[in-house]
Amino acid sequence: MKIAVCDDEKNIRTYLSTLVRKQGTECEVTEYASPEDYFSSGAEYDILFLDIELDCPEQGMDGMEMARQIRGMENVKQPVIIFVTGYEKYIYDAFDVGAFQYLLKL
């Protein structure tokens, strides 16, 4: 199973990657600090843990826009998207991009 974690905060990326690896399922976890890093890799994933408010102003893309772009790609494997965010206000937007889960950072 291939899993990606995209969050601009390194400590969150590391924490999520550690939690995933502790589940005992054989998997490959790759961390990304920005949408640009994720898309430039060209890799396809089974699961994507995605922060909504990515601090990447030069790219003009937050996590929600990144999810929309992924869902708009027809010839790629569509990952299960799990939003991991500190904000409840985006929960309904997550349904628009077919998110599987919405987890709040505490």
mmCIF file of N, CA, C and O in Angstrom:
data_model
loop_
_atom_site.group_PDB
_atom_site.id
_atom_site.type_symbol
_atom_site.label_atom_id
_atom_site.label_comp_id
_atom_site.label_asym_id
_atom_site.label_seq_id
_atom_site.Cartn_x
_atom_site.Cartn_y
_atom_site.Cartn_z
ATOM 1 N N MET A 1 0.851 -1.162 0.000
ATOM 2 C CA MET A 1 0.000 0.000 0.000
ATOM 3 C C MET A 1 0.904 1.234 0.000
ATOM 4 O O MET A 1 1.850 1.318 0.763
ATOM 5 N N LYS A 2 0.575 2.180 -0.849
ATOM 6 C CA LYS A 2 1.345 3.423 -0.936
ATOM 7 C C LYS A 2 0.544 4.563 -0.323
ATOM 8 O O LYS A 2 -0.593 4.814 -0.716
ATOM 9 N N ILE A 3 1.168 5.251 0.626
ATOM 10 C CA ILE A 3 0.492 6.313 1.367
ATOM 11 C C ILE A 3 1.314 7.589 1.282
ATOM 12 O O ILE A 3 2.535 7.552 1.437
ATOM 13 N N ALA A 4 0.638 8.710 1.040
ATOM 14 C CA ALA A 4 1.293 10.021 1.019
ATOM 15 C C ALA A 4 0.741 10.873 2.149
ATOM 16 O O ALA A 4 -0.442 10.781 2.489
ATOM 17 N N VAL A 5 1.612 11.689 2.711
ATOM 18 C CA VAL A 5 1.229 12.657 3.731
ATOM 19 C C VAL A 5 1.666 14.020 3.216
ATOM 20 O O VAL A 5 2.858 14.231 2.968
ATOM 21 N N CYS A 6 0.720 14.923 3.021
ATOM 22 C CA CYS A 6 1.046 16.261 2.522
ATOM 23 C C CYS A 6 0.596 17.293 3.558
ATOM 24 O O CYS A 6 -0.593 17.524 3.755
ATOM 25 N N ASP A 7 1.578 17.893 4.205
ATOM 26 C CA ASP A 7 1.326 18.899 5.232
ATOM 27 C C ASP A 7 2.543 19.816 5.277
ATOM 28 O O ASP A 7 3.672 19.345 5.162
ATOM 29 N N ASP A 8 2.320 21.107 5.436
ATOM 30 C CA ASP A 8 3.439 22.049 5.460
ATOM 31 C C ASP A 8 4.199 22.032 6.782
ATOM 32 O O ASP A 8 5.294 22.568 6.874
ATOM 33 N N GLU A 9 3.640 21.373 7.799
ATOM 34 C CA GLU A 9 4.306 21.289 9.097
ATOM 35 C C GLU A 9 5.027 19.944 9.226
ATOM 36 O O GLU A 9 4.392 18.893 9.237
ATOM 37 N N LYS A 10 6.353 20.012 9.314
ATOM 38 C CA LYS A 10 7.160 18.784 9.364
ATOM 39 C C LYS A 10 6.773 17.895 10.540
ATOM 40 O O LYS A 10 6.695 16.675 10.385
ATOM 41 N N ASN A 11 6.526 18.491 11.704
ATOM 42 C CA ASN A 11 6.189 17.674 12.869
ATOM 43 C C ASN A 11 4.888 16.898 12.664
ATOM 44 O O ASN A 11 4.754 15.763 13.126
ATOM 45 N N ILE A 12 3.939 17.466 11.953
ATOM 46 C CA ILE A 12 2.679 16.772 11.665
ATOM 47 C C ILE A 12 2.930 15.644 10.672
ATOM 48 O O ILE A 12 2.415 14.531 10.840
ATOM 49 N N ARG A 13 3.714 15.926 9.628
ATOM 50 C CA ARG A 13 4.052 14.871 8.649
ATOM 51 C C ARG A 13 4.713 13.688 9.349
ATOM 52 O O ARG A 13 4.345 12.530 9.128
ATOM 53 N N THR A 14 5.672 13.976 10.202
ATOM 54 C CA THR A 14 6.394 12.917 10.911
ATOM 55 C C THR A 14 5.461 12.135 11.827
ATOM 56 O O THR A 14 5.495 10.894 11.875
ATOM 57 N N TYR A 15 4.611 12.841 12.546
ATOM 58 C CA TYR A 15 3.661 12.204 13.461
ATOM 59 C C TYR A 15 2.715 11.263 12.702
ATOM 60 O O TYR A 15 2.519 10.108 13.103
ATOM 61 N N LEU A 16 2.114 11.754 11.606
ATOM 62 C CA LEU A 16 1.190 10.921 10.838
ATOM 63 C C LEU A 16 1.897 9.712 10.236
ATOM 64 O O LEU A 16 1.369 8.597 10.264
ATOM 65 N N SER A 17 3.090 9.915 9.710
ATOM 66 C CA SER A 17 3.852 8.806 9.130
ATOM 67 C C SER A 17 4.147 7.744 10.175
ATOM 68 O O SER A 17 4.032 6.543 9.918
ATOM 69 N N THR A 18 4.502 8.174 11.369
ATOM 70 C CA THR A 18 4.788 7.247 12.467
ATOM 71 C C THR A 18 3.539 6.462 12.848
ATOM 72 O O THR A 18 3.591 5.240 13.039
ATOM 73 N N LEU A 19 2.406 7.146 12.949
ATOM 74 C CA LEU A 19 1.149 6.459 13.278
ATOM 75 C C LEU A 19 0.791 5.408 12.235
ATOM 76 O O LEU A 19 0.371 4.302 12.572
ATOM 77 N N VAL A 20 0.954 5.758 10.974
ATOM 78 C CA VAL A 20 0.630 4.822 9.888
ATOM 79 C C VAL A 20 1.529 3.589 9.972
ATOM 80 O O VAL A 20 1.058 2.450 9.876
ATOM 81 N N ARG A 21 2.818 3.801 10.161
ATOM 82 C CA ARG A 21 3.760 2.677 10.215
ATOM 83 C C ARG A 21 3.501 1.765 11.410
ATOM 84 O O ARG A 21 3.785 0.575 11.358
ATOM 85 N N LYS A 22 2.969 2.301 12.496
ATOM 86 C CA LYS A 22 2.680 1.503 13.697
ATOM 87 C C LYS A 22 1.477 0.585 13.520
ATOM 88 O O LYS A 22 1.205 -0.257 14.382
ATOM 89 N N GLN A 23 0.728 0.712 12.440
ATOM 90 C CA GLN A 23 -0.478 -0.089 12.244
ATOM 91 C C GLN A 23 -0.172 -1.535 11.887
ATOM 92 O O GLN A 23 -1.068 -2.372 11.883
ATOM 93 N N GLY A 24 1.061 -1.825 11.549
ATOM 94 C CA GLY A 24 1.442 -3.201 11.266
ATOM 95 C C GLY A 24 1.124 -3.678 9.865
ATOM 96 O O GLY A 24 1.323 -4.842 9.547
ATOM 97 N N THR A 25 0.634 -2.795 9.019
ATOM 98 C CA THR A 25 0.355 -3.136 7.634
ATOM 99 C C THR A 25 1.561 -2.736 6.792
ATOM 100 O O THR A 25 2.105 -1.647 6.961
ATOM 101 N N GLU A 26 1.957 -3.623 5.903
ATOM 102 C CA GLU A 26 3.096 -3.295 5.056
ATOM 103 C C GLU A 26 2.712 -2.144 4.131
ATOM 104 O O GLU A 26 1.739 -2.229 3.383
ATOM 105 N N CYS A 27 3.476 -1.048 4.234
ATOM 106 C CA CYS A 27 3.162 0.120 3.413
ATOM 107 C C CYS A 27 4.415 0.956 3.182
ATOM 108 O O CYS A 27 5.405 0.839 3.882
ATOM 109 N N GLU A 28 4.303 1.791 2.183
ATOM 110 C CA GLU A 28 5.344 2.763 1.858
ATOM 111 C C GLU A 28 4.740 4.141 2.108
ATOM 112 O O GLU A 28 3.710 4.481 1.529
ATOM 113 N N VAL A 29 5.363 4.924 2.983
ATOM 114 C CA VAL A 29 4.851 6.249 3.313
ATOM 115 C C VAL A 29 5.817 7.298 2.787
ATOM 116 O O VAL A 29 7.014 7.250 3.061
ATOM 117 N N THR A 30 5.278 8.254 2.041
ATOM 118 C CA THR A 30 6.077 9.345 1.492
ATOM 119 C C THR A 30 5.501 10.662 1.991
ATOM 120 O O THR A 30 4.283 10.848 1.974
ATOM 121 N N GLU A 31 6.380 11.546 2.427
ATOM 122 C CA GLU A 31 5.954 12.838 2.962
ATOM 123 C C GLU A 31 6.217 13.950 1.947
ATOM 124 O O GLU A 31 7.253 13.954 1.278
ATOM 125 N N TYR A 32 5.269 14.892 1.877
ATOM 126 C CA TYR A 32 5.388 16.067 1.008
ATOM 127 C C TYR A 32 5.059 17.325 1.808
ATOM 128 O O TYR A 32 4.109 17.344 2.576
ATOM 129 N N ALA A 33 5.839 18.379 1.569
ATOM 130 C CA ALA A 33 5.632 19.644 2.268
ATOM 131 C C ALA A 33 4.718 20.587 1.501
ATOM 132 O O ALA A 33 4.256 21.591 2.040
ATOM 133 N N SER A 34 4.438 20.283 0.224
ATOM 134 C CA SER A 34 3.629 21.185 -0.598
ATOM 135 C C SER A 34 2.952 20.422 -1.733
ATOM 136 O O SER A 34 3.398 19.333 -2.110
ATOM 137 N N PRO A 35 1.903 21.017 -2.312
ATOM 138 C CA PRO A 35 1.261 20.408 -3.477
ATOM 139 C C PRO A 35 2.249 20.248 -4.639
ATOM 140 O O PRO A 35 2.220 19.242 -5.347
ATOM 141 N N GLU A 36 3.117 21.224 -4.819
ATOM 142 C CA GLU A 36 4.097 21.158 -5.908
ATOM 143 C C GLU A 36 4.978 19.918 -5.776
ATOM 144 O O GLU A 36 5.234 19.215 -6.755
ATOM 145 N N ASP A 37 5.442 19.648 -4.567
ATOM 146 C CA ASP A 37 6.265 18.458 -4.330
ATOM 147 C C ASP A 37 5.482 17.188 -4.667
ATOM 148 O O ASP A 37 6.008 16.267 -5.290
ATOM 149 N N TYR A 38 4.241 17.143 -4.243
ATOM 150 C CA TYR A 38 3.393 15.980 -4.500
ATOM 151 C C TYR A 38 3.204 15.760 -5.997
ATOM 152 O O TYR A 38 3.448 14.665 -6.515
ATOM 153 N N PHE A 39 2.782 16.800 -6.708
ATOM 154 C CA PHE A 39 2.497 16.652 -8.136
ATOM 155 C C PHE A 39 3.762 16.410 -8.954
ATOM 156 O O PHE A 39 3.741 15.656 -9.930
ATOM 157 N N SER A 40 4.868 17.034 -8.578
ATOM 158 C CA SER A 40 6.097 16.859 -9.354
ATOM 159 C C SER A 40 6.670 15.451 -9.214
ATOM 160 O O SER A 40 7.416 14.999 -10.076
ATOM 161 N N SER A 41 6.295 14.740 -8.158
ATOM 162 C CA SER A 41 6.786 13.371 -7.990
ATOM 163 C C SER A 41 6.194 12.435 -9.042
ATOM 164 O O SER A 41 6.822 11.453 -9.420
ATOM 165 N N GLY A 42 4.969 12.722 -9.473
ATOM 166 C CA GLY A 42 4.303 11.876 -10.457
ATOM 167 C C GLY A 42 3.859 10.530 -9.906
ATOM 168 O O GLY A 42 3.369 9.681 -10.639
ATOM 169 N N ALA A 43 4.026 10.314 -8.622
ATOM 170 C CA ALA A 43 3.661 9.038 -8.006
ATOM 171 C C ALA A 43 2.154 8.957 -7.778
ATOM 172 O O ALA A 43 1.477 9.974 -7.666
ATOM 173 N N GLU A 44 1.663 7.741 -7.723
ATOM 174 C CA GLU A 44 0.257 7.497 -7.424
ATOM 175 C C GLU A 44 0.166 6.808 -6.067
ATOM 176 O O GLU A 44 1.018 5.999 -5.716
ATOM 177 N N TYR A 45 -0.881 7.118 -5.322
ATOM 178 C CA TYR A 45 -1.032 6.612 -3.964
ATOM 179 C C TYR A 45 -2.397 5.998 -3.737
ATOM 180 O O TYR A 45 -3.373 6.359 -4.398
ATOM 181 N N ASP A 46 -2.439 5.104 -2.766
ATOM 182 C CA ASP A 46 -3.702 4.497 -2.362
ATOM 183 C C ASP A 46 -4.439 5.411 -1.388
ATOM 184 O O ASP A 46 -5.655 5.528 -1.431
ATOM 185 N N ILE A 47 -3.663 6.054 -0.496
ATOM 186 C CA ILE A 47 -4.233 6.936 0.525
ATOM 187 C C ILE A 47 -3.422 8.222 0.570
ATOM 188 O O ILE A 47 -2.187 8.190 0.484
ATOM 189 N N LEU A 48 -4.122 9.344 0.731
ATOM 190 C CA LEU A 48 -3.470 10.648 0.873
ATOM 191 C C LEU A 48 -4.004 11.338 2.124
ATOM 192 O O LEU A 48 -5.202 11.622 2.219
ATOM 193 N N PHE A 49 -3.120 11.554 3.096
ATOM 194 C CA PHE A 49 -3.443 12.377 4.260
ATOM 195 C C PHE A 49 -3.082 13.803 3.869
ATOM 196 O O PHE A 49 -1.928 14.081 3.519
ATOM 197 N N LEU A 50 -4.047 14.709 3.914
ATOM 198 C CA LEU A 50 -3.869 16.036 3.333
ATOM 199 C C LEU A 50 -4.325 17.146 4.272
ATOM 200 O O LEU A 50 -5.467 17.145 4.741
ATOM 201 N N ASP A 51 -3.428 18.089 4.526
ATOM 202 C CA ASP A 51 -3.768 19.285 5.295
ATOM 203 C C ASP A 51 -4.542 20.227 4.370
ATOM 204 O O ASP A 51 -4.277 20.293 3.171
ATOM 205 N N ILE A 52 -5.499 20.958 4.904
ATOM 206 C CA ILE A 52 -6.273 21.884 4.075
ATOM 207 C C ILE A 52 -5.570 23.232 3.958
ATOM 208 O O ILE A 52 -5.432 23.764 2.869
ATOM 209 N N GLU A 53 -5.128 23.782 5.068
ATOM 210 C CA GLU A 53 -4.491 25.100 5.023
ATOM 211 C C GLU A 53 -2.978 24.947 4.930
ATOM 212 O O GLU A 53 -2.259 25.033 5.917
ATOM 213 N N LEU A 54 -2.527 24.699 3.707
ATOM 214 C CA LEU A 54 -1.095 24.591 3.437
ATOM 215 C C LEU A 54 -0.521 25.986 3.279
ATOM 216 O O LEU A 54 -1.077 26.805 2.562
ATOM 217 N N ASP A 55 0.584 26.249 3.925
ATOM 218 C CA ASP A 55 1.214 27.566 3.851
ATOM 219 C C ASP A 55 2.164 27.614 2.656
ATOM 220 O O ASP A 55 3.382 27.548 2.811
ATOM 221 N N CYS A 56 1.579 27.671 1.457
ATOM 222 C CA CYS A 56 2.343 27.701 0.218
ATOM 223 C C CYS A 56 1.795 28.821 -0.672
ATOM 224 O O CYS A 56 1.272 28.561 -1.763
ATOM 225 N N PRO A 57 1.892 30.076 -0.226
ATOM 226 C CA PRO A 57 1.263 31.174 -0.959
ATOM 227 C C PRO A 57 1.786 31.358 -2.373
ATOM 228 O O PRO A 57 1.050 31.800 -3.258
ATOM 229 N N GLU A 58 3.040 31.002 -2.612
ATOM 230 C CA GLU A 58 3.599 31.177 -3.952
ATOM 231 C C GLU A 58 2.951 30.232 -4.963
ATOM 232 O O GLU A 58 2.970 30.486 -6.155
ATOM 233 N N GLN A 59 2.356 29.164 -4.492
ATOM 234 C CA GLN A 59 1.716 28.211 -5.388
ATOM 235 C C GLN A 59 0.236 28.509 -5.587
ATOM 236 O O GLN A 59 -0.373 28.019 -6.519
ATOM 237 N N GLY A 60 -0.337 29.290 -4.683
ATOM 238 C CA GLY A 60 -1.746 29.641 -4.807
ATOM 239 C C GLY A 60 -2.672 28.444 -4.682
ATOM 240 O O GLY A 60 -3.753 28.433 -5.248
ATOM 241 N N MET A 61 -2.229 27.414 -3.957
ATOM 242 C CA MET A 61 -3.039 26.212 -3.849
ATOM 243 C C MET A 61 -3.051 25.734 -2.401
ATOM 244 O O MET A 61 -2.007 25.515 -1.807
ATOM 245 N N ASP A 62 -4.260 25.587 -1.858
ATOM 246 C CA ASP A 62 -4.375 24.989 -0.534
ATOM 247 C C ASP A 62 -4.735 23.516 -0.718
ATOM 248 O O ASP A 62 -4.825 23.012 -1.840
ATOM 249 N N GLY A 63 -4.939 22.817 0.383
ATOM 250 C CA GLY A 63 -5.240 21.395 0.305
ATOM 251 C C GLY A 63 -6.549 21.079 -0.389
ATOM 252 O O GLY A 63 -6.671 20.077 -1.083
ATOM 253 N N MET A 64 -7.542 21.948 -0.213
ATOM 254 C CA MET A 64 -8.831 21.719 -0.865
ATOM 255 C C MET A 64 -8.694 21.827 -2.382
ATOM 256 O O MET A 64 -9.231 21.015 -3.131
ATOM 257 N N GLU A 65 -7.959 22.839 -2.835
ATOM 258 C CA GLU A 65 -7.735 23.006 -4.275
ATOM 259 C C GLU A 65 -6.908 21.843 -4.817
ATOM 260 O O GLU A 65 -7.128 21.372 -5.927
ATOM 261 N N MET A 66 -5.953 21.392 -4.035
ATOM 262 C CA MET A 66 -5.143 20.238 -4.439
ATOM 263 C C MET A 66 -6.031 19.007 -4.620
ATOM 264 O O MET A 66 -5.892 18.274 -5.601
ATOM 265 N N ALA A 67 -6.948 18.789 -3.690
ATOM 266 C CA ALA A 67 -7.871 17.656 -3.796
ATOM 267 C C ALA A 67 -8.746 17.781 -5.048
ATOM 268 O O ALA A 67 -8.980 16.795 -5.748
ATOM 269 N N ARG A 68 -9.214 18.994 -5.328
ATOM 270 C CA ARG A 68 -10.025 19.202 -6.543
ATOM 271 C C ARG A 68 -9.219 18.866 -7.795
ATOM 272 O O ARG A 68 -9.734 18.254 -8.733
ATOM 273 N N GLN A 69 -7.966 19.270 -7.804
ATOM 274 C CA GLN A 69 -7.107 18.994 -8.964
ATOM 275 C C GLN A 69 -6.889 17.490 -9.116
ATOM 276 O O GLN A 69 -6.952 16.969 -10.227
ATOM 277 N N ILE A 70 -6.655 16.803 -8.024
ATOM 278 C CA ILE A 70 -6.476 15.353 -8.076
ATOM 279 C C ILE A 70 -7.738 14.691 -8.610
ATOM 280 O O ILE A 70 -7.679 13.824 -9.480
ATOM 281 N N ARG A 71 -8.899 15.096 -8.100
ATOM 282 C CA ARG A 71 -10.166 14.501 -8.545
ATOM 283 C C ARG A 71 -10.459 14.804 -10.020
ATOM 284 O O ARG A 71 -11.157 14.050 -10.687
ATOM 285 N N GLY A 72 -9.895 15.878 -10.531
ATOM 286 C CA GLY A 72 -10.101 16.230 -11.932
ATOM 287 C C GLY A 72 -9.185 15.497 -12.899
ATOM 288 O O GLY A 72 -9.356 15.580 -14.112
ATOM 289 N N MET A 73 -8.237 14.762 -12.387
ATOM 290 C CA MET A 73 -7.300 14.010 -13.229
ATOM 291 C C MET A 73 -7.923 12.665 -13.576
ATOM 292 O O MET A 73 -8.151 11.841 -12.702
ATOM 293 N N GLU A 74 -8.168 12.458 -14.862
ATOM 294 C CA GLU A 74 -8.917 11.276 -15.281
ATOM 295 C C GLU A 74 -8.073 10.016 -15.405
ATOM 296 O O GLU A 74 -8.559 8.927 -15.165
ATOM 297 N N ASN A 75 -6.834 10.141 -15.814
ATOM 298 C CA ASN A 75 -6.041 8.957 -16.113
ATOM 299 C C ASN A 75 -5.052 8.593 -15.019
ATOM 300 O O ASN A 75 -4.000 8.028 -15.299
ATOM 301 N N VAL A 76 -5.384 8.911 -13.786
ATOM 302 C CA VAL A 76 -4.521 8.549 -12.667
ATOM 303 C C VAL A 76 -5.337 7.809 -11.618
ATOM 304 O O VAL A 76 -6.554 7.981 -11.519
ATOM 305 N N LYS A 77 -4.644 7.012 -10.844
ATOM 306 C CA LYS A 77 -5.284 6.313 -9.743
ATOM 307 C C LYS A 77 -5.766 7.344 -8.729
ATOM 308 O O LYS A 77 -5.025 8.232 -8.331
ATOM 309 N N GLN A 78 -7.007 7.236 -8.313
ATOM 310 C CA GLN A 78 -7.580 8.181 -7.359
ATOM 311 C C GLN A 78 -7.350 7.681 -5.929
ATOM 312 O O GLN A 78 -7.838 6.610 -5.559
ATOM 313 N N PRO A 79 -6.619 8.455 -5.132
ATOM 314 C CA PRO A 79 -6.377 8.019 -3.753
ATOM 315 C C PRO A 79 -7.593 8.269 -2.860
ATOM 316 O O PRO A 79 -8.428 9.123 -3.151
ATOM 317 N N VAL A 80 -7.649 7.534 -1.784
ATOM 318 C CA VAL A 80 -8.585 7.843 -0.712
ATOM 319 C C VAL A 80 -8.007 9.082 -0.033
ATOM 320 O O VAL A 80 -6.840 9.086 0.349
ATOM 321 N N ILE A 81 -8.796 10.144 0.065
ATOM 322 C CA ILE A 81 -8.308 11.382 0.674
ATOM 323 C C ILE A 81 -8.844 11.491 2.099
ATOM 324 O O ILE A 81 -10.055 11.398 2.331
ATOM 325 N N ILE A 82 -7.914 11.699 3.014
ATOM 326 C CA ILE A 82 -8.262 11.930 4.415
ATOM 327 C C ILE A 82 -7.708 13.296 4.791
ATOM 328 O O ILE A 82 -6.485 13.485 4.820
ATOM 329 N N PHE A 83 -8.592 14.246 5.019
ATOM 330 C CA PHE A 83 -8.153 15.580 5.417
ATOM 331 C C PHE A 83 -7.751 15.564 6.885
ATOM 332 O O PHE A 83 -8.454 14.998 7.723
ATOM 333 N N VAL A 84 -6.636 16.199 7.179
ATOM 334 C CA VAL A 84 -6.148 16.355 8.545
ATOM 335 C C VAL A 84 -5.916 17.850 8.728
ATOM 336 O O VAL A 84 -5.020 18.423 8.122
ATOM 337 N N THR A 85 -6.763 18.481 9.526
ATOM 338 C CA THR A 85 -6.721 19.936 9.615
ATOM 339 C C THR A 85 -7.081 20.412 11.024
ATOM 340 O O THR A 85 -7.659 19.662 11.803
ATOM 341 N N GLY A 86 -6.754 21.629 11.307
ATOM 342 C CA GLY A 86 -7.091 22.228 12.589
ATOM 343 C C GLY A 86 -8.379 23.029 12.537
ATOM 344 O O GLY A 86 -8.732 23.698 13.506
ATOM 345 N N TYR A 87 -9.097 22.975 11.428
ATOM 346 C CA TYR A 87 -10.274 23.825 11.236
ATOM 347 C C TYR A 87 -11.512 23.009 10.896
ATOM 348 O O TYR A 87 -11.523 22.243 9.946
ATOM 349 N N GLU A 88 -12.565 23.232 11.663
ATOM 350 C CA GLU A 88 -13.838 22.554 11.397
ATOM 351 C C GLU A 88 -14.599 23.176 10.228
ATOM 352 O O GLU A 88 -15.441 22.521 9.630
ATOM 353 N N LYS A 89 -14.284 24.411 9.899
ATOM 354 C CA LYS A 89 -15.090 25.152 8.923
ATOM 355 C C LYS A 89 -15.069 24.565 7.513
ATOM 356 O O LYS A 89 -15.903 24.914 6.697
ATOM 357 N N TYR A 90 -14.147 23.657 7.212
ATOM 358 C CA TYR A 90 -14.059 23.092 5.865
ATOM 359 C C TYR A 90 -14.734 21.732 5.730
ATOM 360 O O TYR A 90 -14.679 21.117 4.673
ATOM 361 N N ILE A 91 -15.369 21.281 6.774
ATOM 362 C CA ILE A 91 -15.889 19.914 6.766
ATOM 363 C C ILE A 91 -16.866 19.656 5.619
ATOM 364 O O ILE A 91 -16.824 18.612 4.984
ATOM 365 N N TYR A 92 -17.724 20.607 5.323
ATOM 366 C CA TYR A 92 -18.692 20.399 4.240
ATOM 367 C C TYR A 92 -18.035 20.465 2.871
ATOM 368 O O TYR A 92 -18.468 19.777 1.937
ATOM 369 N N ASP A 93 -16.984 21.252 2.735
ATOM 370 C CA ASP A 93 -16.240 21.308 1.469
ATOM 371 C C ASP A 93 -15.575 19.969 1.175
ATOM 372 O O ASP A 93 -15.370 19.614 0.009
ATOM 373 N N ALA A 94 -15.229 19.240 2.207
ATOM 374 C CA ALA A 94 -14.571 17.948 2.028
ATOM 375 C C ALA A 94 -15.468 16.966 1.262
ATOM 376 O O ALA A 94 -14.975 16.138 0.500
ATOM 377 N N PHE A 95 -16.779 17.077 1.440
ATOM 378 C CA PHE A 95 -17.697 16.202 0.710
ATOM 379 C C PHE A 95 -17.651 16.472 -0.789
ATOM 380 O O PHE A 95 -17.846 15.568 -1.586
ATOM 381 N N ASP A 96 -17.386 17.713 -1.179
ATOM 382 C CA ASP A 96 -17.351 18.079 -2.594
ATOM 383 C C ASP A 96 -16.242 17.374 -3.358
ATOM 384 O O ASP A 96 -16.330 17.214 -4.569
ATOM 385 N N VAL A 97 -15.188 16.980 -2.660
ATOM 386 C CA VAL A 97 -14.071 16.308 -3.328
ATOM 387 C C VAL A 97 -14.002 14.825 -2.962
ATOM 388 O O VAL A 97 -13.007 14.160 -3.217
ATOM 389 N N GLY A 98 -15.064 14.330 -2.388
ATOM 390 C CA GLY A 98 -15.141 12.907 -2.087
ATOM 391 C C GLY A 98 -14.147 12.441 -1.035
ATOM 392 O O GLY A 98 -13.613 11.338 -1.131
ATOM 393 N N ALA A 99 -13.915 13.274 -0.030
ATOM 394 C CA ALA A 99 -12.998 12.876 1.040
ATOM 395 C C ALA A 99 -13.597 11.711 1.826
ATOM 396 O O ALA A 99 -14.799 11.656 2.072
ATOM 397 N N PHE A 100 -12.746 10.793 2.219
ATOM 398 C CA PHE A 100 -13.179 9.634 2.987
ATOM 399 C C PHE A 100 -13.365 9.987 4.456
ATOM 400 O O PHE A 100 -14.264 9.477 5.118
ATOM 401 N N GLN A 101 -12.504 10.882 4.962
ATOM 402 C CA GLN A 101 -12.530 11.209 6.376
ATOM 403 C C GLN A 101 -12.022 12.630 6.590
ATOM 404 O O GLN A 101 -11.311 13.168 5.738
ATOM 405 N N TYR A 102 -12.369 13.189 7.712
ATOM 406 C CA TYR A 102 -11.993 14.554 8.072
ATOM 407 C C TYR A 102 -11.546 14.508 9.514
ATOM 408 O O TYR A 102 -12.379 14.373 10.427
ATOM 409 N N LEU A 103 -10.241 14.561 9.753
ATOM 410 C CA LEU A 103 -9.706 14.479 11.102
ATOM 411 C C LEU A 103 -9.230 15.841 11.575
ATOM 412 O O LEU A 103 -8.566 16.558 10.824
ATOM 413 N N LEU A 104 -9.566 16.176 12.802
ATOM 414 C CA LEU A 104 -9.145 17.464 13.365
ATOM 415 C C LEU A 104 -7.843 17.315 14.137
ATOM 416 O O LEU A 104 -7.703 16.412 14.968
ATOM 417 N N LYS A 105 -6.913 18.224 13.872
ATOM 418 C CA LYS A 105 -5.683 18.303 14.657
ATOM 419 C C LYS A 105 -6.045 18.970 15.974
ATOM 420 O O LYS A 105 -6.787 19.934 15.995
ATOM 421 N N LEU A 106 -5.551 18.454 17.032
ATOM 422 C CA LEU A 106 -5.804 19.065 18.333
ATOM 423 C C LEU A 106 -4.550 19.605 18.928
ATOM 424 O O LEU A 106 -3.490 19.226 18.724
#
